[in-house]
Amino acid sequence: FMAVMLFVMSTAYADYGYSEVETPITYEQRTNIVTKFDDTSYNFTILLADEYPLMEINNLAAVIGGSVEGGNTLVKDTVKITYTKDERLALYGDGRLMLERVPVERDGKLFVPVSSLMPTLCYHIEFYRFGDPNTSDETPVIAITTGTNYPEITNTIYAKDFGAVGD
């Protein structure tokens, strides 16, 4: 019975495209991608690991107003993320952070996943590969927002104050 179950399970995995062989990642170096941090624009080289953007660690630190220690640790305020080339786990606080893509070295520079800012600094990140849909510009954009640049609410209006009823 167990052998039959294992065969059925392995067939099911094969039917859904599961494979124990990892597909090699394609890397593409791009210079035409704009990185926006709370609407301030930067033009640093981006390394695309398939569709996932990686940025050189010193440039990423410059974008977010942080610093780099030891060539592989990104520091912003009290947050420290230590990346290791070709390792899927980064050191973060007392634990580890699973990365979308492994950090890679190109021309002696460490490129790290931009997405690692989301769980650590709670930043919001969007990658518009074919241009920002909010504009007519077709230049690819990585938009990083901190949530601190939103306009303050000056008035709160309730529909019930103007006679609306819930019927």
PDB file of C-alpha atoms in Angstrom:
ATOM      1  CA  PHE A   1       0.000   0.000   0.000  1.00  0.00           C
ATOM      2  CA  MET A   2       2.792   2.421   0.917  1.00  0.00           C
ATOM      3  CA  ALA A   3       4.565   1.828  -2.405  1.00  0.00           C
ATOM      4  CA  VAL A   4       1.334   2.594  -4.287  1.00  0.00           C
ATOM      5  CA  MET A   5       0.859   5.849  -2.310  1.00  0.00           C
ATOM      6  CA  LEU A   6       4.431   6.951  -3.048  1.00  0.00           C
ATOM      7  CA  PHE A   7       3.932   6.242  -6.747  1.00  0.00           C
ATOM      8  CA  VAL A   8       0.649   8.206  -6.791  1.00  0.00           C
ATOM      9  CA  MET A   9       2.261  11.126  -4.942  1.00  0.00           C
ATOM     10  CA  SER A  10       5.282  11.218  -7.272  1.00  0.00           C
ATOM     11  CA  THR A  11       2.962  11.125 -10.291  1.00  0.00           C
ATOM     12  CA  ALA A  12       0.932  14.012  -8.829  1.00  0.00           C
ATOM     13  CA  TYR A  13       4.090  16.095  -8.325  1.00  0.00           C
ATOM     14  CA  ALA A  14       5.141  15.421 -11.913  1.00  0.00           C
ATOM     15  CA  ASP A  15       1.673  16.425 -13.171  1.00  0.00           C
ATOM     16  CA  TYR A  16       1.984  19.829 -11.470  1.00  0.00           C
ATOM     17  CA  GLY A  17       5.460  20.550 -12.805  1.00  0.00           C
ATOM     18  CA  TYR A  18       7.317  19.650  -9.606  1.00  0.00           C
ATOM     19  CA  SER A  19      10.884  18.608 -10.204  1.00  0.00           C
ATOM     20  CA  GLU A  20      13.754  17.950  -7.857  1.00  0.00           C
ATOM     21  CA  VAL A  21      16.098  19.526 -10.399  1.00  0.00           C
ATOM     22  CA  GLU A  22      16.350  23.289  -9.890  1.00  0.00           C
ATOM     23  CA  THR A  23      16.065  25.457 -12.973  1.00  0.00           C
ATOM     24  CA  PRO A  24      19.162  27.638 -13.383  1.00  0.00           C
ATOM     25  CA  ILE A  25      18.584  31.340 -12.719  1.00  0.00           C
ATOM     26  CA  THR A  26      19.156  33.768 -15.567  1.00  0.00           C
ATOM     27  CA  TYR A  27      20.933  36.993 -14.603  1.00  0.00           C
ATOM     28  CA  GLU A  28      20.590  40.214 -16.556  1.00  0.00           C
ATOM     29  CA  GLN A  29      22.434  43.421 -15.674  1.00  0.00           C
ATOM     30  CA  ARG A  30      20.315  46.526 -16.360  1.00  0.00           C
ATOM     31  CA  THR A  31      21.179  50.218 -16.195  1.00  0.00           C
ATOM     32  CA  ASN A  32      17.846  51.585 -17.394  1.00  0.00           C
ATOM     33  CA  ILE A  33      15.826  50.835 -14.260  1.00  0.00           C
ATOM     34  CA  VAL A  34      14.962  53.784 -12.026  1.00  0.00           C
ATOM     35  CA  THR A  35      14.803  53.171  -8.289  1.00  0.00           C
ATOM     36  CA  LYS A  36      12.435  55.493  -6.423  1.00  0.00           C
ATOM     37  CA  PHE A  37      12.607  55.808  -2.656  1.00  0.00           C
ATOM     38  CA  ASP A  38       9.657  57.852  -1.369  1.00  0.00           C
ATOM     39  CA  ASP A  39       9.657  59.651  -4.745  1.00  0.00           C
ATOM     40  CA  THR A  40      13.405  60.442  -4.811  1.00  0.00           C
ATOM     41  CA  SER A  41      14.853  58.839  -7.959  1.00  0.00           C
ATOM     42  CA  TYR A  42      18.157  56.996  -8.328  1.00  0.00           C
ATOM     43  CA  ASN A  43      19.731  55.303 -11.311  1.00  0.00           C
ATOM     44  CA  PHE A  44      21.905  52.447 -10.091  1.00  0.00           C
ATOM     45  CA  THR A  45      22.711  49.236 -11.913  1.00  0.00           C
ATOM     46  CA  ILE A  46      20.188  46.495 -11.164  1.00  0.00           C
ATOM     47  CA  LEU A  47      20.880  42.803 -11.540  1.00  0.00           C
ATOM     48  CA  LEU A  48      17.741  40.883 -12.430  1.00  0.00           C
ATOM     49  CA  ALA A  49      17.746  37.300 -11.179  1.00  0.00           C
ATOM     50  CA  ASP A  50      15.019  36.117 -13.522  1.00  0.00           C
ATOM     51  CA  GLU A  51      12.419  38.780 -12.607  1.00  0.00           C
ATOM     52  CA  TYR A  52      13.718  39.558  -9.091  1.00  0.00           C
ATOM     53  CA  PRO A  53      15.741  42.784  -8.733  1.00  0.00           C
ATOM     54  CA  LEU A  54      19.049  42.747  -6.870  1.00  0.00           C
ATOM     55  CA  MET A  55      21.024  45.906  -6.112  1.00  0.00           C
ATOM     56  CA  GLU A  56      24.640  46.358  -5.115  1.00  0.00           C
ATOM     57  CA  ILE A  57      24.621  46.573  -1.300  1.00  0.00           C
ATOM     58  CA  ASN A  58      26.352  49.986  -1.096  1.00  0.00           C
ATOM     59  CA  ASN A  59      23.891  51.479  -3.589  1.00  0.00           C
ATOM     60  CA  LEU A  60      20.932  50.004  -1.707  1.00  0.00           C
ATOM     61  CA  ALA A  61      22.270  51.540   1.508  1.00  0.00           C
ATOM     62  CA  ALA A  62      22.596  54.914  -0.243  1.00  0.00           C
ATOM     63  CA  VAL A  63      19.005  54.708  -1.511  1.00  0.00           C
ATOM     64  CA  ILE A  64      17.479  53.994   1.915  1.00  0.00           C
ATOM     65  CA  GLY A  65      19.809  56.267   3.889  1.00  0.00           C
ATOM     66  CA  GLY A  66      21.622  53.403   5.564  1.00  0.00           C
ATOM     67  CA  SER A  67      25.197  52.160   5.660  1.00  0.00           C
ATOM     68  CA  VAL A  68      27.229  49.004   5.066  1.00  0.00           C
ATOM     69  CA  GLU A  69      29.463  47.242   7.588  1.00  0.00           C
ATOM     70  CA  GLY A  70      32.088  44.716   6.580  1.00  0.00           C
ATOM     71  CA  GLY A  71      31.018  44.776   2.937  1.00  0.00           C
ATOM     72  CA  ASN A  72      28.063  42.464   3.541  1.00  0.00           C
ATOM     73  CA  THR A  73      25.900  43.926   6.347  1.00  0.00           C
ATOM     74  CA  LEU A  74      23.194  46.459   5.514  1.00  0.00           C
ATOM     75  CA  VAL A  75      22.431  48.770   8.452  1.00  0.00           C
ATOM     76  CA  LYS A  76      19.436  51.089   8.745  1.00  0.00           C
ATOM     77  CA  ASP A  77      18.623  52.496  12.183  1.00  0.00           C
ATOM     78  CA  THR A  78      18.513  49.430  14.480  1.00  0.00           C
ATOM     79  CA  VAL A  79      18.045  46.918  11.642  1.00  0.00           C
ATOM     80  CA  LYS A  80      21.036  44.858  10.467  1.00  0.00           C
ATOM     81  CA  ILE A  81      20.910  42.290   7.682  1.00  0.00           C
ATOM     82  CA  THR A  82      24.058  40.270   6.998  1.00  0.00           C
ATOM     83  CA  TYR A  83      24.149  38.672   3.562  1.00  0.00           C
ATOM     84  CA  THR A  84      26.433  35.862   2.430  1.00  0.00           C
ATOM     85  CA  LYS A  85      27.189  35.321  -1.241  1.00  0.00           C
ATOM     86  CA  ASP A  86      25.250  32.369  -2.683  1.00  0.00           C
ATOM     87  CA  GLU A  87      23.386  31.749   0.622  1.00  0.00           C
ATOM     88  CA  ARG A  88      19.570  31.834   0.718  1.00  0.00           C
ATOM     89  CA  LEU A  89      19.494  32.762   4.420  1.00  0.00           C
ATOM     90  CA  ALA A  90      20.643  36.142   5.727  1.00  0.00           C
ATOM     91  CA  LEU A  91      21.366  36.920   9.379  1.00  0.00           C
ATOM     92  CA  TYR A  92      18.730  39.225  10.821  1.00  0.00           C
ATOM     93  CA  GLY A  93      18.476  40.042  14.513  1.00  0.00           C
ATOM     94  CA  ASP A  94      18.678  36.824  16.516  1.00  0.00           C
ATOM     95  CA  GLY A  95      17.507  34.723  13.596  1.00  0.00           C
ATOM     96  CA  ARG A  96      17.643  34.299   9.864  1.00  0.00           C
ATOM     97  CA  LEU A  97      15.751  35.759   6.945  1.00  0.00           C
ATOM     98  CA  MET A  98      14.808  33.628   3.915  1.00  0.00           C
ATOM     99  CA  LEU A  99      15.641  35.579   0.736  1.00  0.00           C
ATOM    100  CA  GLU A 100      13.787  35.431  -2.589  1.00  0.00           C
ATOM    101  CA  ARG A 101      17.082  35.039  -4.404  1.00  0.00           C
ATOM    102  CA  VAL A 102      20.625  34.451  -3.187  1.00  0.00           C
ATOM    103  CA  PRO A 103      23.030  37.399  -3.035  1.00  0.00           C
ATOM    104  CA  VAL A 104      25.552  37.195  -5.861  1.00  0.00           C
ATOM    105  CA  GLU A 105      28.893  38.775  -6.548  1.00  0.00           C
ATOM    106  CA  ARG A 106      29.510  40.549  -9.843  1.00  0.00           C
ATOM    107  CA  ASP A 107      32.738  42.413 -10.596  1.00  0.00           C
ATOM    108  CA  GLY A 108      33.728  42.214  -6.920  1.00  0.00           C
ATOM    109  CA  LYS A 109      30.446  43.775  -5.749  1.00  0.00           C
ATOM    110  CA  LEU A 110      27.763  42.065  -3.648  1.00  0.00           C
ATOM    111  CA  PHE A 111      24.260  42.317  -5.124  1.00  0.00           C
ATOM    112  CA  VAL A 112      21.432  41.641  -2.661  1.00  0.00           C
ATOM    113  CA  PRO A 113      17.670  41.202  -3.131  1.00  0.00           C
ATOM    114  CA  VAL A 114      15.792  44.502  -2.849  1.00  0.00           C
ATOM    115  CA  SER A 115      12.824  42.559  -1.448  1.00  0.00           C
ATOM    116  CA  SER A 116      14.741  41.893   1.785  1.00  0.00           C
ATOM    117  CA  LEU A 117      13.694  45.399   2.892  1.00  0.00           C
ATOM    118  CA  MET A 118      10.029  44.372   3.137  1.00  0.00           C
ATOM    119  CA  PRO A 119      10.021  42.089   6.187  1.00  0.00           C
ATOM    120  CA  THR A 120      12.896  43.845   7.940  1.00  0.00           C
ATOM    121  CA  LEU A 121      12.069  47.536   7.551  1.00  0.00           C
ATOM    122  CA  CYS A 122       8.384  47.070   6.607  1.00  0.00           C
ATOM    123  CA  TYR A 123       8.918  49.001   3.379  1.00  0.00           C
ATOM    124  CA  HIS A 124       6.555  48.473   0.456  1.00  0.00           C
ATOM    125  CA  ILE A 125       8.259  47.510  -2.793  1.00  0.00           C
ATOM    126  CA  GLU A 126       6.837  47.328  -6.315  1.00  0.00           C
ATOM    127  CA  PHE A 127       8.784  46.422  -9.444  1.00  0.00           C
ATOM    128  CA  TYR A 128       7.183  47.820 -12.583  1.00  0.00           C
ATOM    129  CA  ARG A 129       9.113  45.969 -15.275  1.00  0.00           C
ATOM    130  CA  PHE A 130       7.307  47.767 -18.116  1.00  0.00           C
ATOM    131  CA  GLY A 131       7.026  51.207 -16.540  1.00  0.00           C
ATOM    132  CA  ASP A 132       4.987  52.732 -13.734  1.00  0.00           C
ATOM    133  CA  PRO A 133       1.291  52.194 -14.566  1.00  0.00           C
ATOM    134  CA  ASN A 134       0.532  55.561 -12.935  1.00  0.00           C
ATOM    135  CA  THR A 135       2.497  57.417 -15.626  1.00  0.00           C
ATOM    136  CA  SER A 136       2.949  57.198 -19.368  1.00  0.00           C
ATOM    137  CA  ASP A 137       6.705  56.631 -18.933  1.00  0.00           C
ATOM    138  CA  GLU A 138       7.708  53.105 -19.958  1.00  0.00           C
ATOM    139  CA  THR A 139      11.013  53.153 -18.051  1.00  0.00           C
ATOM    140  CA  PRO A 140      11.167  50.208 -15.612  1.00  0.00           C
ATOM    141  CA  VAL A 141      10.820  51.345 -11.999  1.00  0.00           C
ATOM    142  CA  ILE A 142      11.515  49.849  -8.583  1.00  0.00           C
ATOM    143  CA  ALA A 143       9.320  51.847  -6.195  1.00  0.00           C
ATOM    144  CA  ILE A 144      10.225  51.628  -2.496  1.00  0.00           C
ATOM    145  CA  THR A 145       7.963  53.439  -0.058  1.00  0.00           C
ATOM    146  CA  THR A 146       8.335  53.722   3.695  1.00  0.00           C
ATOM    147  CA  GLY A 147       4.794  54.778   4.504  1.00  0.00           C
ATOM    148  CA  THR A 148       6.034  58.063   5.958  1.00  0.00           C
ATOM    149  CA  ASN A 149       5.434  60.267   2.936  1.00  0.00           C
ATOM    150  CA  TYR A 150       1.663  60.071   2.804  1.00  0.00           C
ATOM    151  CA  PRO A 151      -0.296  63.322   3.179  1.00  0.00           C
ATOM    152  CA  GLU A 152      -1.860  64.017   6.540  1.00  0.00           C
ATOM    153  CA  ILE A 153      -5.618  63.726   6.812  1.00  0.00           C
ATOM    154  CA  THR A 154      -7.094  67.121   7.569  1.00  0.00           C
ATOM    155  CA  ASN A 155     -10.824  66.327   7.571  1.00  0.00           C
ATOM    156  CA  THR A 156     -12.879  63.283   8.365  1.00  0.00           C
ATOM    157  CA  ILE A 157     -16.307  63.292   6.766  1.00  0.00           C
ATOM    158  CA  TYR A 158     -19.091  60.845   7.594  1.00  0.00           C
ATOM    159  CA  ALA A 159     -21.907  60.277   5.134  1.00  0.00           C
ATOM    160  CA  LYS A 160     -24.416  60.008   8.009  1.00  0.00           C
ATOM    161  CA  ASP A 161     -23.635  63.635   8.886  1.00  0.00           C
ATOM    162  CA  PHE A 162     -25.194  64.572   5.563  1.00  0.00           C
ATOM    163  CA  GLY A 163     -28.363  62.475   5.895  1.00  0.00           C
ATOM    164  CA  ALA A 164     -27.211  59.117   4.528  1.00  0.00           C
ATOM    165  CA  VAL A 165     -28.930  56.088   6.040  1.00  0.00           C
ATOM    166  CA  GLY A 166     -27.983  52.436   5.926  1.00  0.00           C
ATOM    167  CA  ASP A 167     -31.127  51.245   4.125  1.00  0.00           C
TER     168      ASP A 167
END
